[in-house]
Tab-separated table of N, CA and C in Angstrom:
chain	number	residue	atom	x	y	z
A	1	MET	N	0.827	-1.161	0.021
A	1	MET	CA	-0.008	-0.014	-0.019
A	1	MET	C	0.894	1.246	-0.003
A	2	GLY	N	0.606	2.132	-0.933
A	2	GLY	CA	1.465	3.311	-1.007
A	2	GLY	C	1.151	4.337	0.111
A	3	PRO	N	2.093	5.292	0.266
A	3	PRO	CA	1.928	6.260	1.373
A	3	PRO	C	0.693	7.131	1.256
A	4	VAL	N	0.313	7.484	0.002
A	4	VAL	CA	-0.916	8.269	-0.175
A	4	VAL	C	-2.174	7.538	0.260
A	5	ILE	N	-2.200	6.266	-0.160
A	5	ILE	CA	-3.357	5.425	0.206
A	5	ILE	C	-3.399	5.258	1.727
A	6	ARG	N	-2.245	5.041	2.376
A	6	ARG	CA	-2.234	4.946	3.872
A	6	ARG	C	-2.829	6.180	4.496
A	7	TRP	N	-2.440	7.368	4.010
A	7	TRP	CA	-2.918	8.589	4.582
A	7	TRP	C	-4.441	8.744	4.363
A	8	VAL	N	-4.953	8.345	3.189
A	8	VAL	CA	-6.410	8.431	2.928
A	8	VAL	C	-7.105	7.514	3.851
A	9	VAL	N	-6.669	6.261	4.016
A	9	VAL	CA	-7.300	5.342	4.928
A	9	VAL	C	-7.239	5.819	6.366
A	10	LEU	N	-6.103	6.400	6.757
A	10	LEU	CA	-6.040	6.894	8.077
A	10	LEU	C	-6.983	8.102	8.332
A	11	ALA	N	-7.064	9.022	7.320
A	11	ALA	CA	-8.006	10.100	7.375
A	11	ALA	C	-9.428	9.654	7.480
A	12	LEU	N	-9.803	8.708	6.684
A	12	LEU	CA	-11.198	8.120	6.756
A	12	LEU	C	-11.451	7.536	8.066
A	13	ALA	N	-10.505	6.809	8.607
A	13	ALA	CA	-10.682	6.189	9.889
A	13	ALA	C	-10.903	7.171	11.038
A	14	LEU	N	-10.101	8.283	10.936
A	14	LEU	CA	-10.256	9.310	11.996
A	14	LEU	C	-11.422	10.252	11.804
A	15	TRP	N	-11.696	10.627	10.557
A	15	TRP	CA	-12.807	11.531	10.309
A	15	TRP	C	-14.092	10.917	10.014
A	16	GLY	N	-14.108	9.647	9.649
A	16	GLY	CA	-15.373	8.951	9.253
A	16	GLY	C	-16.422	9.028	10.300
A	17	PRO	N	-16.113	8.719	11.522
A	17	PRO	CA	-17.160	8.823	12.583
A	17	PRO	C	-17.660	10.253	12.826
A	18	ALA	N	-16.781	11.260	12.688
A	18	ALA	CA	-17.140	12.555	12.904
A	18	ALA	C	-18.082	13.110	11.726
A	19	LEU	N	-17.854	12.650	10.534
A	19	LEU	CA	-18.567	13.072	9.409
A	19	LEU	C	-19.953	12.372	9.376
A	20	ALA	N	-20.082	11.194	9.920
A	20	ALA	CA	-21.288	10.445	9.785
A	20	ALA	C	-22.154	10.417	11.095
A	21	GLN	N	-22.151	11.534	11.737
A	21	GLN	CA	-22.968	11.583	13.000
A	21	GLN	C	-24.276	12.304	12.728
A	22	GLU	N	-25.133	11.618	12.059
A	22	GLU	CA	-26.437	12.145	11.795
A	22	GLU	C	-27.501	11.671	12.771
A	23	TRP	N	-27.149	10.676	13.542
A	23	TRP	CA	-28.076	10.086	14.564
A	23	TRP	C	-27.488	10.240	15.888
A	24	ARG	N	-28.327	10.359	16.924
A	24	ARG	CA	-27.827	10.344	18.282
A	24	ARG	C	-28.677	9.348	19.134
A	25	LEU	N	-28.038	8.779	20.110
A	25	LEU	CA	-28.701	7.863	21.018
A	25	LEU	C	-28.656	8.480	22.409
A	26	TYR	N	-29.884	8.949	22.880
A	26	TYR	CA	-29.973	9.509	24.186
A	26	TYR	C	-30.160	8.410	25.234
A	27	GLU	N	-29.652	8.646	26.368
A	27	GLU	CA	-29.783	7.673	27.444
A	27	GLU	C	-30.275	8.477	28.640
A	28	SER	N	-31.386	8.104	29.294
A	28	SER	CA	-31.838	8.842	30.433
A	28	SER	C	-32.492	7.879	31.475
A	29	ARG	N	-32.642	8.365	32.622
A	29	ARG	CA	-33.233	7.524	33.723
A	29	ARG	C	-33.880	8.444	34.644
A	30	GLY	N	-35.188	8.193	34.907
A	30	GLY	CA	-35.942	9.036	35.810
A	30	GLY	C	-35.774	8.535	37.204
A	31	HIS	N	-36.113	9.431	38.176
A	31	HIS	CA	-35.984	9.114	39.552
A	31	HIS	C	-37.277	9.356	40.240
A	32	THR	N	-37.744	8.482	41.142
A	32	THR	CA	-38.934	8.650	41.874
A	32	THR	C	-38.570	8.544	43.361
A	33	GLU	N	-39.626	8.697	44.220
A	33	GLU	CA	-39.403	8.538	45.672
A	33	GLU	C	-38.898	7.131	45.995
A	34	ALA	N	-39.323	6.166	45.178
A	34	ALA	CA	-38.902	4.746	45.381
A	34	ALA	C	-37.532	4.479	44.892
A	35	GLY	N	-36.881	5.438	44.256
A	35	GLY	CA	-35.518	5.211	43.728
A	35	GLY	C	-35.411	5.438	42.245
A	36	PRO	N	-34.350	4.973	41.623
A	36	PRO	CA	-34.192	5.171	40.202
A	36	PRO	C	-35.238	4.446	39.389
A	37	GLY	N	-35.704	5.098	38.325
A	37	GLY	CA	-36.686	4.488	37.422
A	37	GLY	C	-35.949	3.685	36.361
A	38	PRO	N	-36.684	3.195	35.371
A	38	PRO	CA	-36.119	2.416	34.322
A	38	PRO	C	-35.289	3.312	33.324
A	39	TRP	N	-34.394	2.661	32.682
A	39	TRP	CA	-33.579	3.372	31.642
A	39	TRP	C	-34.472	3.618	30.397
A	40	ARG	N	-34.261	4.735	29.786
A	40	ARG	CA	-34.904	5.100	28.552
A	40	ARG	C	-33.845	5.444	27.485
A	41	TYR	N	-33.997	4.849	26.347
A	41	TYR	CA	-33.020	5.121	25.226
A	41	TYR	C	-33.835	5.667	24.068
A	42	THR	N	-33.416	6.771	23.502
A	42	THR	CA	-34.123	7.393	22.386
A	42	THR	C	-33.133	7.568	21.250
A	43	LEU	N	-33.496	7.116	20.064
A	43	LEU	CA	-32.694	7.276	18.849
A	43	LEU	C	-33.391	8.295	17.948
A	44	SER	N	-32.730	9.395	17.634
A	44	SER	CA	-33.314	10.425	16.806
A	44	SER	C	-32.238	11.053	15.912
A	45	PRO	N	-32.670	11.678	14.838
A	45	PRO	CA	-31.685	12.378	13.966
A	45	PRO	C	-31.131	13.608	14.662
A	46	ARG	N	-29.903	13.954	14.342
A	46	ARG	CA	-29.179	15.003	14.982
A	46	ARG	C	-29.371	16.365	14.243
A	47	THR	N	-29.125	16.418	12.980
A	47	THR	CA	-29.132	17.674	12.265
A	47	THR	C	-30.493	17.958	11.581
A	48	LYS	N	-30.679	19.224	11.207
A	48	LYS	CA	-31.939	19.571	10.494
A	48	LYS	C	-32.136	18.748	9.244
A	49	GLU	N	-31.013	18.615	8.485
A	49	GLU	CA	-31.113	17.842	7.220
A	49	GLU	C	-31.474	16.408	7.555
A	50	ALA	N	-30.822	15.802	8.528
A	50	ALA	CA	-31.132	14.444	8.939
A	50	ALA	C	-32.542	14.287	9.425
A	51	GLN	N	-33.020	15.284	10.150
A	51	GLN	CA	-34.420	15.250	10.739
A	51	GLN	C	-35.407	15.263	9.470
A	52	GLU	N	-35.155	16.085	8.530
A	52	GLU	CA	-36.015	16.075	7.359
A	52	GLU	C	-36.004	14.785	6.564
A	53	LEU	N	-34.842	14.227	6.375
A	53	LEU	CA	-34.669	12.985	5.672
A	53	LEU	C	-35.441	11.875	6.481
A	54	TRP	N	-35.266	11.821	7.784
A	54	TRP	CA	-35.945	10.812	8.573
A	54	TRP	C	-37.431	11.002	8.578
A	55	ARG	N	-37.913	12.271	8.586
A	55	ARG	CA	-39.337	12.502	8.590
A	55	ARG	C	-39.958	11.898	7.298
A	56	ARG	N	-39.255	12.123	6.198
A	56	ARG	CA	-39.829	11.593	4.906
A	56	ARG	C	-39.677	10.063	4.859
A	57	LEU	N	-38.650	9.533	5.354
A	57	LEU	CA	-38.454	8.076	5.307
A	57	LEU	C	-39.472	7.419	6.290
A	58	ALA	N	-39.642	7.979	7.515
A	58	ALA	CA	-40.536	7.452	8.495
A	58	ALA	C	-41.945	7.436	7.955
A	59	GLU	N	-42.366	8.441	7.223
A	59	GLU	CA	-43.676	8.490	6.596
A	59	GLU	C	-43.894	7.294	5.667
A	60	GLN	N	-42.878	7.040	4.850
A	60	GLN	CA	-42.947	5.891	3.918
A	60	GLN	C	-42.950	4.593	4.707
A	61	TYR	N	-42.145	4.472	5.715
A	61	TYR	CA	-42.124	3.279	6.539
A	61	TYR	C	-43.452	3.024	7.228
A	62	ARG	N	-44.135	4.059	7.737
A	62	ARG	CA	-45.367	3.828	8.348
A	62	ARG	C	-46.406	3.402	7.333
A	63	ASP	N	-46.366	3.985	6.126
A	63	ASP	CA	-47.273	3.546	5.073
A	63	ASP	C	-47.045	2.089	4.721
A	64	HIS	N	-45.793	1.639	4.611
A	64	HIS	CA	-45.485	0.255	4.404
A	64	HIS	C	-46.099	-0.681	5.444
A	65	LEU	N	-45.860	-0.263	6.716
A	65	LEU	CA	-46.412	-1.074	7.804
A	65	LEU	C	-47.934	-1.120	7.833
A	66	ARG	N	-48.582	0.022	7.583
A	66	ARG	CA	-50.072	0.021	7.519
A	66	ARG	C	-50.524	-0.895	6.428
A	67	ALA	N	-49.821	-0.993	5.317
A	67	ALA	CA	-50.199	-1.785	4.143
A	67	ALA	C	-49.879	-3.302	4.401
A	68	GLY	N	-49.205	-3.601	5.519
A	68	GLY	CA	-48.933	-4.976	5.788
A	68	GLY	C	-47.509	-5.437	5.407
A	69	TYR	N	-46.681	-4.541	4.960
A	69	TYR	CA	-45.307	-4.898	4.579
A	69	TYR	C	-44.381	-4.714	5.752
A	70	ARG	N	-43.207	-5.229	5.624
A	70	ARG	CA	-42.172	-5.139	6.705
A	70	ARG	C	-41.287	-3.948	6.361
A	71	VAL	N	-40.544	-3.469	7.377
A	71	VAL	CA	-39.534	-2.456	7.221
A	71	VAL	C	-38.241	-3.043	7.807
A	72	ASP	N	-37.254	-3.100	6.948
A	72	ASP	CA	-35.937	-3.683	7.396
A	72	ASP	C	-34.979	-2.594	7.745
A	73	LEU	N	-34.454	-2.641	8.990
A	73	LEU	CA	-33.563	-1.654	9.520
A	73	LEU	C	-32.261	-2.314	9.930
A	74	GLY	N	-31.562	-2.916	8.960
A	74	GLY	CA	-30.328	-3.593	9.244
A	74	GLY	C	-30.548	-4.901	9.893
A	75	ALA	N	-30.076	-5.031	11.125
A	75	ALA	CA	-30.163	-6.325	11.838
A	75	ALA	C	-31.505	-6.571	12.382
A	76	TRP	N	-32.476	-5.601	12.210
A	76	TRP	CA	-33.821	-5.728	12.761
A	76	TRP	C	-34.893	-5.472	11.717
A	77	ARG	N	-36.030	-6.091	11.954
A	77	ARG	CA	-37.167	-5.940	11.011
A	77	ARG	C	-38.385	-5.500	11.868
A	78	VAL	N	-39.160	-4.579	11.411
A	78	VAL	CA	-40.367	-4.166	12.055
A	78	VAL	C	-41.560	-4.580	11.171
A	79	TYR	N	-42.575	-5.163	11.787
A	79	TYR	CA	-43.752	-5.605	10.993
A	79	TYR	C	-44.943	-5.794	11.899
A	80	PHE	N	-46.136	-5.831	11.342
A	80	PHE	CA	-47.340	-6.156	12.107
A	80	PHE	C	-47.649	-7.597	11.888
A	81	ARG	N	-48.033	-8.241	12.996
A	81	ARG	CA	-48.544	-9.653	12.956
A	81	ARG	C	-49.631	-9.755	14.034
A	82	GLY	N	-50.812	-10.116	13.585
A	82	GLY	CA	-51.899	-10.265	14.498
A	82	GLY	C	-52.352	-8.946	15.126
A	83	GLY	N	-52.159	-7.869	14.384
A	83	GLY	CA	-52.499	-6.521	14.909
A	83	GLY	C	-51.527	-5.956	15.903
A	84	VAL	N	-50.382	-6.652	16.004
A	84	VAL	CA	-49.355	-6.191	16.972
A	84	VAL	C	-48.064	-5.858	16.193
A	85	LEU	N	-47.439	-4.778	16.561
A	85	LEU	CA	-46.143	-4.391	15.922
A	85	LEU	C	-45.029	-5.149	16.602
A	86	TRP	N	-44.164	-5.729	15.824
A	86	TRP	CA	-43.027	-6.568	16.320
A	86	TRP	C	-41.736	-6.000	15.749
A	87	LEU	N	-40.695	-6.219	16.601
A	87	LEU	CA	-39.333	-5.988	16.230
A	87	LEU	C	-38.600	-7.273	16.347
A	88	ALA	N	-38.052	-7.798	15.233
A	88	ALA	CA	-37.421	-9.107	15.224
A	88	ALA	C	-36.096	-9.058	14.530
A	89	PRO	N	-35.221	-10.012	14.877
A	89	PRO	CA	-33.935	-10.068	14.199
A	89	PRO	C	-34.083	-10.324	12.698
A	90	HIS	N	-33.238	-9.697	11.894
A	90	HIS	CA	-33.444	-9.802	10.468
A	90	HIS	C	-32.156	-10.258	9.722
A	91	CYS	N	-31.149	-9.383	9.724
A	91	CYS	CA	-30.066	-9.537	8.845
A	91	CYS	C	-28.732	-9.540	9.577
A	92	PRO	N	-28.165	-10.679	9.785
A	92	PRO	CA	-26.836	-10.639	10.504
A	92	PRO	C	-25.783	-9.960	9.638
A	93	GLY	N	-24.888	-9.274	10.259
A	93	GLY	CA	-23.891	-8.521	9.489
A	93	GLY	C	-24.546	-7.319	8.761
A	94	ALA	N	-25.247	-6.517	9.543
A	94	ALA	CA	-26.093	-5.535	8.938
A	94	ALA	C	-25.350	-4.350	8.326
A	95	ASP	N	-24.030	-4.505	8.087
A	95	ASP	CA	-23.305	-3.458	7.409
A	95	ASP	C	-23.463	-3.463	5.904
A	96	ASN	N	-24.528	-4.148	5.487
A	96	ASN	CA	-24.854	-4.302	4.060
A	96	ASN	C	-26.101	-3.508	3.720
A	97	PRO	N	-26.024	-2.599	2.778
A	97	PRO	CA	-27.187	-1.797	2.426
A	97	PRO	C	-28.393	-2.623	1.983
A	98	ALA	N	-28.126	-3.861	1.579
A	98	ALA	CA	-29.262	-4.780	1.113
A	98	ALA	C	-30.114	-5.136	2.332
A	99	CYS	N	-29.698	-4.929	3.565
A	99	CYS	CA	-30.447	-5.245	4.788
A	99	CYS	C	-31.451	-4.169	5.194
A	100	TYR	N	-31.623	-3.127	4.369
A	100	TYR	CA	-32.404	-1.965	4.700
A	100	TYR	C	-33.561	-1.800	3.680
A	101	THR	N	-34.706	-1.216	4.111
A	101	THR	CA	-35.772	-0.820	3.295
A	101	THR	C	-35.438	0.649	2.930
A	102	PHE	N	-35.282	0.885	1.638
A	102	PHE	CA	-34.977	2.219	1.147
A	102	PHE	C	-36.212	2.923	0.787
A	103	GLY	N	-36.141	4.270	0.960
A	103	GLY	CA	-37.339	5.090	0.652
A	103	GLY	C	-37.207	5.594	-0.800
A	104	ALA	N	-38.353	5.843	-1.382
A	104	ALA	CA	-38.397	6.415	-2.753
A	104	ALA	C	-38.319	7.885	-2.599
A	105	LEU	N	-37.101	8.425	-2.389
A	105	LEU	CA	-36.895	9.836	-2.120
A	105	LEU	C	-35.925	10.399	-3.152
A	106	PRO	N	-36.032	11.678	-3.421
A	106	PRO	CA	-35.026	12.321	-4.304
A	106	PRO	C	-33.705	12.577	-3.604
A	107	VAL	N	-33.120	11.541	-3.105
A	107	VAL	CA	-31.875	11.654	-2.362
A	107	VAL	C	-30.907	10.643	-2.951
A	108	GLU	N	-29.674	11.037	-3.078
A	108	GLU	CA	-28.591	10.176	-3.622
A	108	GLU	C	-28.551	8.884	-2.875
A	109	LYS	N	-28.462	7.798	-3.583
A	109	LYS	CA	-28.438	6.481	-2.954
A	109	LYS	C	-27.370	6.307	-1.913
A	110	GLY	N	-26.174	6.809	-2.251
A	110	GLY	CA	-25.040	6.760	-1.314
A	110	GLY	C	-25.362	7.517	0.018
A	111	ARG	N	-26.042	8.645	-0.144
A	111	ARG	CA	-26.448	9.386	1.066
A	111	ARG	C	-27.418	8.623	1.947
A	112	GLN	N	-28.384	8.020	1.279
A	112	GLN	CA	-29.381	7.233	2.041
A	112	GLN	C	-28.722	5.997	2.626
A	113	ASP	N	-27.756	5.384	1.908
A	113	ASP	CA	-27.038	4.228	2.444
A	113	ASP	C	-26.352	4.605	3.735
A	114	ARG	N	-25.595	5.672	3.715
A	114	ARG	CA	-24.790	6.092	4.943
A	114	ARG	C	-25.798	6.368	6.067
A	115	PHE	N	-26.876	7.096	5.765
A	115	PHE	CA	-27.832	7.459	6.792
A	115	PHE	C	-28.490	6.216	7.477
A	116	LEU	N	-28.867	5.229	6.639
A	116	LEU	CA	-29.481	4.025	7.151
A	116	LEU	C	-28.467	3.148	7.839
A	117	LEU	N	-27.259	3.073	7.372
A	117	LEU	CA	-26.195	2.256	8.027
A	117	LEU	C	-25.924	2.764	9.455
A	118	GLU	N	-25.837	4.147	9.605
A	118	GLU	CA	-25.606	4.714	10.910
A	118	GLU	C	-26.830	4.424	11.792
A	119	LEU	N	-28.028	4.559	11.265
A	119	LEU	CA	-29.273	4.237	12.023
A	119	LEU	C	-29.172	2.796	12.522
A	120	GLY	N	-28.836	1.864	11.630
A	120	GLY	CA	-28.776	0.447	12.007
A	120	GLY	C	-27.796	0.170	13.136
A	121	ARG	N	-26.637	0.825	13.002
A	121	ARG	CA	-25.594	0.651	14.038
A	121	ARG	C	-26.040	1.138	15.385
A	122	LEU	N	-26.642	2.316	15.421
A	122	LEU	CA	-27.144	2.874	16.684
A	122	LEU	C	-28.337	2.184	17.227
A	123	LEU	N	-29.179	1.679	16.344
A	123	LEU	CA	-30.364	0.907	16.747
A	123	LEU	C	-29.872	-0.383	17.528
A	124	GLN	N	-28.865	-1.045	16.925
A	124	GLN	CA	-28.312	-2.221	17.572
A	124	GLN	C	-27.682	-1.839	18.919
A	125	GLU	N	-26.969	-0.803	18.979
A	125	GLU	CA	-26.312	-0.311	20.213
A	125	GLU	C	-27.376	-0.060	21.285
A	126	GLY	N	-28.476	0.696	20.874
A	126	GLY	CA	-29.524	1.004	21.833
A	126	GLY	C	-30.223	-0.229	22.342
A	127	LEU	N	-30.479	-1.205	21.460
A	127	LEU	CA	-31.160	-2.408	21.883
A	127	LEU	C	-30.272	-3.239	22.777
A	128	ASP	N	-28.969	-3.290	22.527
A	128	ASP	CA	-28.038	-3.985	23.363
A	128	ASP	C	-28.067	-3.341	24.803
A	129	ARG	N	-27.991	-1.989	24.845
A	129	ARG	CA	-27.987	-1.371	26.170
A	129	ARG	C	-29.301	-1.595	26.880
A	130	ALA	N	-30.440	-1.477	26.140
A	130	ALA	CA	-31.762	-1.675	26.804
A	130	ALA	C	-31.918	-3.089	27.309
A	131	ARG	N	-31.420	-4.073	26.583
A	131	ARG	CA	-31.546	-5.437	26.990
A	131	ARG	C	-30.621	-5.695	28.208
A	132	ALA	N	-29.507	-5.000	28.312
A	132	ALA	CA	-28.558	-5.225	29.373
A	132	ALA	C	-29.113	-4.588	30.688
A	133	THR	N	-29.830	-3.437	30.584
A	133	THR	CA	-30.238	-2.756	31.816
A	133	THR	C	-31.749	-2.915	32.051
A	134	GLY	N	-32.500	-3.340	31.020
A	134	GLY	CA	-33.921	-3.313	31.114
A	134	GLY	C	-34.378	-1.859	30.860
A	135	GLY	N	-35.439	-1.684	30.198
A	135	GLY	CA	-35.973	-0.320	29.891
A	135	GLY	C	-36.593	-0.249	28.562
A	136	SER	N	-36.635	0.918	27.979
A	136	SER	CA	-37.302	1.088	26.719
A	136	SER	C	-36.345	1.771	25.670
A	137	LEU	N	-36.639	1.505	24.471
A	137	LEU	CA	-35.913	2.081	23.307
A	137	LEU	C	-36.999	2.656	22.398
A	138	THR	N	-36.839	3.972	22.070
A	138	THR	CA	-37.738	4.581	21.120
A	138	THR	C	-36.977	5.026	19.883
A	139	LEU	N	-37.420	4.629	18.742
A	139	LEU	CA	-36.920	5.177	17.481
A	139	LEU	C	-37.922	6.199	17.061
A	140	SER	N	-37.520	7.475	17.128
A	140	SER	CA	-38.467	8.557	16.886
A	140	SER	C	-39.261	8.369	15.627
A	141	ARG	N	-40.565	8.663	15.742
A	141	ARG	CA	-41.466	8.616	14.565
A	141	ARG	C	-41.773	7.207	14.108
A	142	LEU	N	-41.282	6.163	14.760
A	142	LEU	CA	-41.560	4.804	14.238
A	142	LEU	C	-42.015	3.899	15.293
A	143	PHE	N	-41.216	3.554	16.295
A	143	PHE	CA	-41.694	2.620	17.325
A	143	PHE	C	-41.027	2.840	18.674
A	144	ARG	N	-41.639	2.186	19.658
A	144	ARG	CA	-41.089	2.152	21.037
A	144	ARG	C	-41.222	0.713	21.488
A	145	VAL	N	-40.149	0.237	22.131
A	145	VAL	CA	-40.146	-1.187	22.601
A	145	VAL	C	-39.711	-1.182	24.058
A	146	GLU	N	-40.466	-1.934	24.910
A	146	GLU	CA	-40.108	-2.089	26.282
A	146	GLU	C	-39.337	-3.475	26.420
A	147	LEU	N	-38.193	-3.389	27.062
A	147	LEU	CA	-37.345	-4.612	27.131
A	147	LEU	C	-37.046	-4.965	28.597
A	148	PRO	N	-37.528	-6.047	29.069
A	148	PRO	CA	-37.031	-6.502	30.354
A	148	PRO	C	-35.558	-6.933	30.204
A	149	ARG	N	-34.859	-6.846	31.268
A	149	ARG	CA	-33.405	-7.235	31.249
A	149	ARG	C	-33.202	-8.566	30.684
A	150	GLY	N	-32.374	-8.696	29.621
A	150	GLY	CA	-32.026	-9.960	29.064
A	150	GLY	C	-33.136	-10.595	28.219
A	151	ALA	N	-34.180	-9.852	27.875
A	151	ALA	CA	-35.288	-10.456	27.138
A	151	ALA	C	-34.808	-10.893	25.708
A	152	PRO	N	-35.291	-12.091	25.296
A	152	PRO	CA	-34.934	-12.575	23.943
A	152	PRO	C	-35.884	-11.990	22.875
A	153	PRO	N	-35.413	-11.818	21.662
A	153	PRO	CA	-36.331	-11.320	20.621
A	153	PRO	C	-37.258	-12.442	20.155
A	154	PRO	N	-38.314	-12.121	19.420
A	154	PRO	CA	-38.737	-10.827	18.979
A	154	PRO	C	-39.345	-9.998	20.097
A	155	PHE	N	-39.364	-8.711	19.895
A	155	PHE	CA	-39.924	-7.813	20.908
A	155	PHE	C	-41.202	-7.203	20.442
A	156	ARG	N	-42.184	-7.150	21.357
A	156	ARG	CA	-43.445	-6.452	21.031
A	156	ARG	C	-43.200	-4.960	21.124
A	157	ALA	N	-43.600	-4.267	20.096
A	157	ALA	CA	-43.397	-2.844	20.037
A	157	ALA	C	-44.702	-2.056	19.907
A	158	SER	N	-44.688	-0.798	20.026
A	158	SER	CA	-45.845	0.019	19.809
A	158	SER	C	-45.465	1.170	18.922
A	159	PRO	N	-46.390	1.677	18.104
A	159	PRO	CA	-46.060	2.833	17.245
A	159	PRO	C	-45.679	4.034	18.065
A	160	SER	N	-44.770	4.812	17.592
A	160	SER	CA	-44.362	6.048	18.246
A	160	SER	C	-44.572	7.169	17.361
A	161	GLY	N	-45.520	8.054	17.710
A	161	GLY	CA	-45.767	9.225	16.893
A	161	GLY	C	-46.712	9.018	15.676
A	162	TRP	N	-47.409	7.920	15.672
A	162	TRP	CA	-48.387	7.648	14.628
A	162	TRP	C	-49.397	6.583	15.080
A	163	ARG	N	-50.468	6.496	14.286
A	163	ARG	CA	-51.481	5.422	14.553
A	163	ARG	C	-51.497	4.473	13.356
A	164	PRO	N	-51.624	3.210	13.658
A	164	PRO	CA	-51.675	2.195	12.543
A	164	PRO	C	-52.890	2.340	11.710
């Protein structure tokens, strides 16, 4: 590998995470008189541009779900079965754009790929944390799932910000 390629790879490794931070995972915990409450994790877009892209994608995803289709979000799949919204394992090795449901939007495919890959990574991280501590995970505009500590999938979910 030549010196120029090494510098490019190093620059991408160092700057890649900083450039691709369109999502954020909030972690919070309420407190009551009885002591600490359950953990809450919320996954939402960070920038105005990301918020607008997610708003349009989430609208399409909700329409898919209402019509009886599934929505693939990397390692996880959201779908209705028996009138209940479910979140189930889907695609191992979710670093593949083929593991995602893409929106019909006037957005460059590479841009949507990066956006969804980051969403998938943080969704997995949030679910791992929620399963480890017990609590809830909300993906803004799409679903909320309550997870007892160590619960195995699939997870029963509820719509977040919309009605089926």
